[in-house]
Amino acid sequence: MEKTYSICGMCTVRCPIEVFTENGQVVNIEGSRPGGLDGSVCPRGAAGVGLLNDPEKPQKPLIRVGERGEGKWREATWEEAFSYVGDKLKNIMAEYGSKSVLMSDRGGPFPDLHKAFMRSIGSPNYCNHDASCARNVHHAAQSVMGLGRKGVSYDLKNAKHVILQSRNIFEAVNVGEVNQLMSAMENGCRLSVIDVRSTVTASKAHNFFLVKPGTDYGFNLAVINTLIAHNLYDADYVSRHFKDFDALAEFVKPYTAQWAAKVCDIDPDRLLVFCRELAKAAPRVLWHPGWNTARFKDSFYVSRTAYLINGLLGSLGAKGGLAITNKAKDCNQKGLTALADLYPKPDEKRADGVGWKYNHFDAGPGLLHLAFKAIETAEPYPVKAYIAFRHDPLMALPDPEAQKKIFENLDLLVSITFSWSDTAWHSDVVLPLSTYLERESIIAHKGGLKPKFFMRKRALAPRYDSLADWEIFTGLARELDAGKLGEFKTIEEIWNYQLQGTGLTIDDFDNGAQVPLTKDPIYHDMDSFTWKTPSGKLEVISEKLSKADIDSLPPYKDPDQDTNTDGEKRFRVVFGRCALHTQGHTVNNPLLHEMMPTNTVWIHTDVAREMGIRDGDSVEVSSNGYSAVTGANVTDVIHRDCVFMIHGFGHKLPVESRAFGKGVADHELMKGGLEKWDKAGGAVAMQEHFVTVKKAS
Ligand SMILES: Nc1nc2c(c(=O)[nH]1)N[C@H]1C(S)=C(S)[C@@H](COP(=O)(O)OP(=O)(O)OC[C@H]3O[C@@H](n4cnc5c(=O)[nH]c(N)nc54)[C@H](O)[C@@H]3O)O[C@H]1N2
Ligand SMILES: Nc1nc2c(c(=O)[nH]1)N[C@H]1C(S)=C(S)[C@@H](COP(=O)(O)OP(=O)(O)OC[C@H]3O[C@@H](n4cnc5c(=O)[nH]c(N)nc54)[C@H](O)[C@@H]3O)O[C@H]1N2
Ligand code: SF4
Ligand SMILES: [Mo]
């Protein structure tokens, strides 16, 4: 049996793994021991074997011969596929300019390669998935600390009190984080959960607040009010680090615990007890600012106030709180050489308006739904080609029908993917990516208390006619005569380029996929720390937001209400993850499908009784012309205003025989959803939608 140290690719977390192979088969996948995971992976990580052996995925390059979405393809060689895509791109760029090409990916540690490709053709329009995930948290972090969301690290291991607000850590898994929190809890760390339903995480919490959906900003304002009114905050830290503390204290005065009790449906007395507990544990308090926060039009402010609460408790920068993230240079180590630096940054304006029309957003990965606006309107200029790399916007962004209409304006839609997805099925060309077990990736850097470089190696040869991402992008660059990127012929050449000047060699990655850049965690001295905001302080009133005419502390407003007037009862749609699936792309995985073939609709017992729905009954969930039938999960522990479902189900592709037709697709219940977004944080607001539920006949 052979062991390859590599990096999991079943979700975005990218845990270090050990892949055991024998006779060209994967025998087992375990969490990397040198990587600190002691053998543990999550169920999805273990089910990578299912992905590898599944024939229900694109096996060769495919070029569409029927209408978009019709599923008629001709198989092509890679040479043909490259030349087809290359010719199309050349023609489009000749007519509309390089900037008419858009690419989106799934973010994470590897986009340097994709950015390099976009620069190689001279387009500024690189986007990632984050408009439907964590952009609100990221922008909230920037507005308070001047650092992005990854500029601070969750030091769960050393925390004394962890607060998870809209964060289901034991089911929306990051294996390292789960292990850290478990060991902290064994050492007495308290856990508080704020959610609209009971989760596995809530079941392990010392405090659980079941709140009304969409009222978290109100909850947080009341926490700030209570911390200040009862002198439970760290006055010394605040005087050193805060700008405009007095404005905050004045602003939160009306938002008392009694006020929040009504707005959020909570007990006012518990809020004071909770705040006293926080003060007791400070500064080793970690109030998680959220991860998937593309939920409400004010989610940005939920995350923003979460950062301010951490600040009031002195936990921003503290051990056991949100400690400052280190990069290579904090370890006196030269960083990786960026592939993007092979080319100058294109100086064209971005199609999504980020960085010139919307100056308060981070130009890095832009905002995909606004780039779609450019495809739709040809403003500020036409966007005619779209490459989706490891990204399924038709399922990840709301309203697939509206998106397909927008895509009619494209002359070329390409999907690069290791499995079928709605977007791949709707594409003109599908370029099959080797699974993560069959491909190498560029070396990546992961910041943290102990930053590291890591390398994905292929554990075995590709089973089908697929290529690694570096092979695809260097191939396309060669086809387009796009300079240096196309000159790399092997992954070793790329790795050596990235490692130049670091003193490290490829061999250093042999004993584990990761090379740690420091032995011990590095904590910054917060007495001398300057925040990266214009004022150098934690900004209650953000200069950047003020310049964009956006309120740093807007008055609380309830989330959007149902505007239908037909008298039918409607529920707010709420979604989330489960431990067994990753978004929508594992639902057809033979192993994971067997364990969880469909989703259910969670509904409160009292409401269900009124509607004659019993646990396990089939119910029909509908909104704006979409409806699907699945089982009801009748429960006491969900807020009455909403129904909940696991995201990613309701597949309709004939090539996915297992997932086909099972469960409800939450994203299809969000008609008009591309137009509903958080103007301060940038992300789409996917829970501002309402559905009807009735017993299925
Ligand atoms: N197993 C698994 N793990 C994953 C993923 C996966 O697909 N599968 N995906 C990864 C990714 S991309 C992400 S972004 C993270 C997401 O990680 P999380 O954001 O933690 O995951 P979710 O389940 O989307 O949402 C967390 C909780 O928010 C609650 N919630 C919904 N509305 C409200 C509200 O108004 N107020 C409050 N307080 N709570 C609310 C939901 O009930 C849910 O339990 O998970 C990552 N890890
Ligand atoms: N309605 C609704 N919409 C949502 C969410 C929701 O809960 N409800 N969740 C939101 C969140 S948090 C996020 S992050 C986005 C995610 O949205 P996406 O990023 O689109 O979701 P994924 O399923 O992670 O993956 C990407 C696609 O890439 C393909 N793929 C190709 N290669 C790889 C690989 O090496 N690894 C992996 N893992 N996939 C590969 C997968 O097969 C899949 O089709 O969706 C968001 N949209
Ligand atoms: S959390 Fe699970 S699926 Fe995600 S990278 Fe880690 S082991 Fe893989
Ligand atoms: Mo996400």
mmCIF file of C-alpha atoms and ligand atoms in Angstrom, residues 9-12 14 105-106 129-130 132-134 291-295 389-393 395-398 416-422 433-436 439 456 575-577 582-586 646-648 665-668 670 686, ligand 2:
data_model
loop_
_atom_site.group_PDB
_atom_site.id
_atom_site.type_symbol
_atom_site.label_atom_id
_atom_site.label_comp_id
_atom_site.label_asym_id
_atom_site.label_seq_id
_atom_site.Cartn_x
_atom_site.Cartn_y
_atom_site.Cartn_z
ATOM 1 C CA GLY A 9 -11.027 18.642 -2.194
ATOM 2 C CA MET A 10 -14.480 17.556 -1.117
ATOM 3 C CA CYS A 11 -15.179 20.999 0.258
ATOM 4 C CA THR A 12 -13.633 24.393 0.465
ATOM 5 C CA ARG A 14 -9.009 21.711 2.137
ATOM 6 C CA ASP A 105 -14.133 30.326 -9.137
ATOM 7 C CA ARG A 106 -14.762 28.881 -5.737
ATOM 8 C CA HIS A 129 -18.283 32.644 -5.263
ATOM 9 C CA ASP A 130 -18.241 34.829 -2.209
ATOM 10 C CA SER A 132 -23.287 34.089 -2.072
ATOM 11 C CA CYS A 133 -21.170 33.192 0.941
ATOM 12 C CA ALA A 134 -18.964 35.334 3.154
ATOM 13 C CA TRP A 291 -19.496 32.362 7.584
ATOM 14 C CA ASN A 292 -22.314 31.961 5.115
ATOM 15 C CA THR A 293 -23.921 35.331 5.747
ATOM 16 C CA ALA A 294 -25.544 35.853 2.339
ATOM 17 C CA ARG A 295 -28.892 35.814 4.107
ATOM 18 C CA PHE A 389 -14.165 27.167 -12.674
ATOM 19 C CA ARG A 390 -15.209 24.743 -9.949
ATOM 20 C CA HIS A 391 -18.290 26.872 -9.472
ATOM 21 C CA ASP A 392 -21.997 26.264 -9.997
ATOM 22 C CA PRO A 393 -23.693 29.665 -9.949
ATOM 23 C CA MET A 395 -27.257 26.469 -7.932
ATOM 24 C CA ALA A 396 -25.208 28.831 -5.773
ATOM 25 C CA LEU A 397 -26.919 32.075 -6.703
ATOM 26 C CA PRO A 398 -30.684 32.555 -6.527
ATOM 27 C CA ILE A 416 -14.376 23.484 -15.708
ATOM 28 C CA THR A 417 -15.522 20.880 -13.215
ATOM 29 C CA PHE A 418 -14.978 17.398 -11.800
ATOM 30 C CA SER A 419 -18.668 16.553 -11.565
ATOM 31 C CA TRP A 420 -21.871 17.509 -13.285
ATOM 32 C CA SER A 421 -23.522 20.697 -12.130
ATOM 33 C CA ASP A 422 -26.445 22.746 -13.400
ATOM 34 C CA LEU A 433 -11.160 18.538 -14.253
ATOM 35 C CA SER A 434 -9.378 15.591 -12.659
ATOM 36 C CA THR A 435 -10.663 14.901 -9.169
ATOM 37 C CA TYR A 436 -8.478 16.212 -6.360
ATOM 38 C CA ARG A 439 -4.394 16.050 -9.799
ATOM 39 C CA ARG A 456 -1.602 18.865 -3.261
ATOM 40 C CA PHE A 575 -31.326 27.047 4.645
ATOM 41 C CA GLY A 576 -28.063 25.578 5.831
ATOM 42 C CA ARG A 577 -25.681 22.661 5.725
ATOM 43 C CA THR A 582 -21.117 19.717 0.452
ATOM 44 C CA GLN A 583 -23.412 22.292 -1.078
ATOM 45 C CA GLY A 584 -25.095 20.664 -4.066
ATOM 46 C CA HIS A 585 -22.238 18.653 -5.457
ATOM 47 C CA THR A 586 -22.126 15.549 -3.273
ATOM 48 C CA ILE A 646 -30.625 21.656 3.694
ATOM 49 C CA HIS A 647 -29.246 23.349 0.583
ATOM 50 C CA GLY A 648 -28.197 21.466 -2.531
ATOM 51 C CA ALA A 665 -34.106 23.060 -4.210
ATOM 52 C CA ASP A 666 -33.947 26.069 -1.888
ATOM 53 C CA HIS A 667 -32.321 28.269 -4.536
ATOM 54 C CA GLU A 668 -35.315 27.798 -6.834
ATOM 55 C CA MET A 670 -35.825 32.682 -4.537
ATOM 56 C CA MET A 686 -31.118 34.740 0.120
HETATM 57 N N1 LIG B 2 -29.872 28.677 -1.886
HETATM 58 C C1 LIG B 2 -28.647 28.583 -1.408
HETATM 59 N N2 LIG B 2 -27.612 29.052 -2.121
HETATM 60 C C2 LIG B 2 -26.357 28.955 -1.647
HETATM 61 C C3 LIG B 2 -26.086 28.367 -0.392
HETATM 62 C C4 LIG B 2 -27.193 27.857 0.332
HETATM 63 O O1 LIG B 2 -27.032 27.304 1.423
HETATM 64 N N3 LIG B 2 -28.454 27.976 -0.199
HETATM 65 N N4 LIG B 2 -24.787 28.310 0.049
HETATM 66 C C5 LIG B 2 -23.880 29.325 -0.441
HETATM 67 C C6 LIG B 2 -22.472 29.066 -0.098
HETATM 68 S S1 LIG B 2 -22.043 29.153 1.533
HETATM 69 C C7 LIG B 2 -21.524 28.824 -1.018
HETATM 70 S S2 LIG B 2 -19.889 28.711 -0.543
HETATM 71 C C8 LIG B 2 -21.859 28.669 -2.412
HETATM 72 C C9 LIG B 2 -21.143 27.465 -3.008
HETATM 73 O O2 LIG B 2 -21.406 27.404 -4.342
HETATM 74 P P1 LIG B 2 -20.434 26.619 -5.308
HETATM 75 O O3 LIG B 2 -19.085 27.162 -5.099
HETATM 76 O O4 LIG B 2 -20.962 26.671 -6.663
HETATM 77 O O5 LIG B 2 -20.611 25.179 -4.705
HETATM 78 P P2 LIG B 2 -19.791 23.875 -4.625
HETATM 79 O O6 LIG B 2 -20.799 22.803 -4.613
HETATM 80 O O7 LIG B 2 -18.777 23.926 -3.572
HETATM 81 O O8 LIG B 2 -18.980 23.810 -5.954
HETATM 82 C C10 LIG B 2 -18.634 23.991 -6.939
HETATM 83 C C11 LIG B 2 -18.800 23.146 -8.193
HETATM 84 O O9 LIG B 2 -17.486 22.850 -8.506
HETATM 85 C C12 LIG B 2 -17.354 21.485 -8.834
HETATM 86 N N5 LIG B 2 -15.975 21.085 -8.570
HETATM 87 C C13 LIG B 2 -15.064 20.901 -9.517
HETATM 88 N N6 LIG B 2 -13.896 20.584 -9.018
HETATM 89 C C14 LIG B 2 -14.019 20.572 -7.715
HETATM 90 C C15 LIG B 2 -13.114 20.293 -6.670
HETATM 91 O O10 LIG B 2 -11.944 20.011 -6.831
HETATM 92 N N7 LIG B 2 -13.627 20.345 -5.436
HETATM 93 C C16 LIG B 2 -14.908 20.665 -5.207
HETATM 94 N N8 LIG B 2 -15.322 20.697 -3.937
HETATM 95 N N9 LIG B 2 -15.779 20.947 -6.175
HETATM 96 C C17 LIG B 2 -15.349 20.898 -7.428
HETATM 97 C C18 LIG B 2 -18.429 20.800 -8.013
HETATM 98 O O11 LIG B 2 -18.779 19.620 -8.637
HETATM 99 C C19 LIG B 2 -19.530 21.819 -8.036
HETATM 100 O O12 LIG B 2 -20.329 21.649 -9.152
HETATM 101 O O13 LIG B 2 -23.260 28.511 -2.591
HETATM 102 C C20 LIG B 2 -23.999 29.495 -1.940
HETATM 103 N N10 LIG B 2 -25.358 29.451 -2.396
#
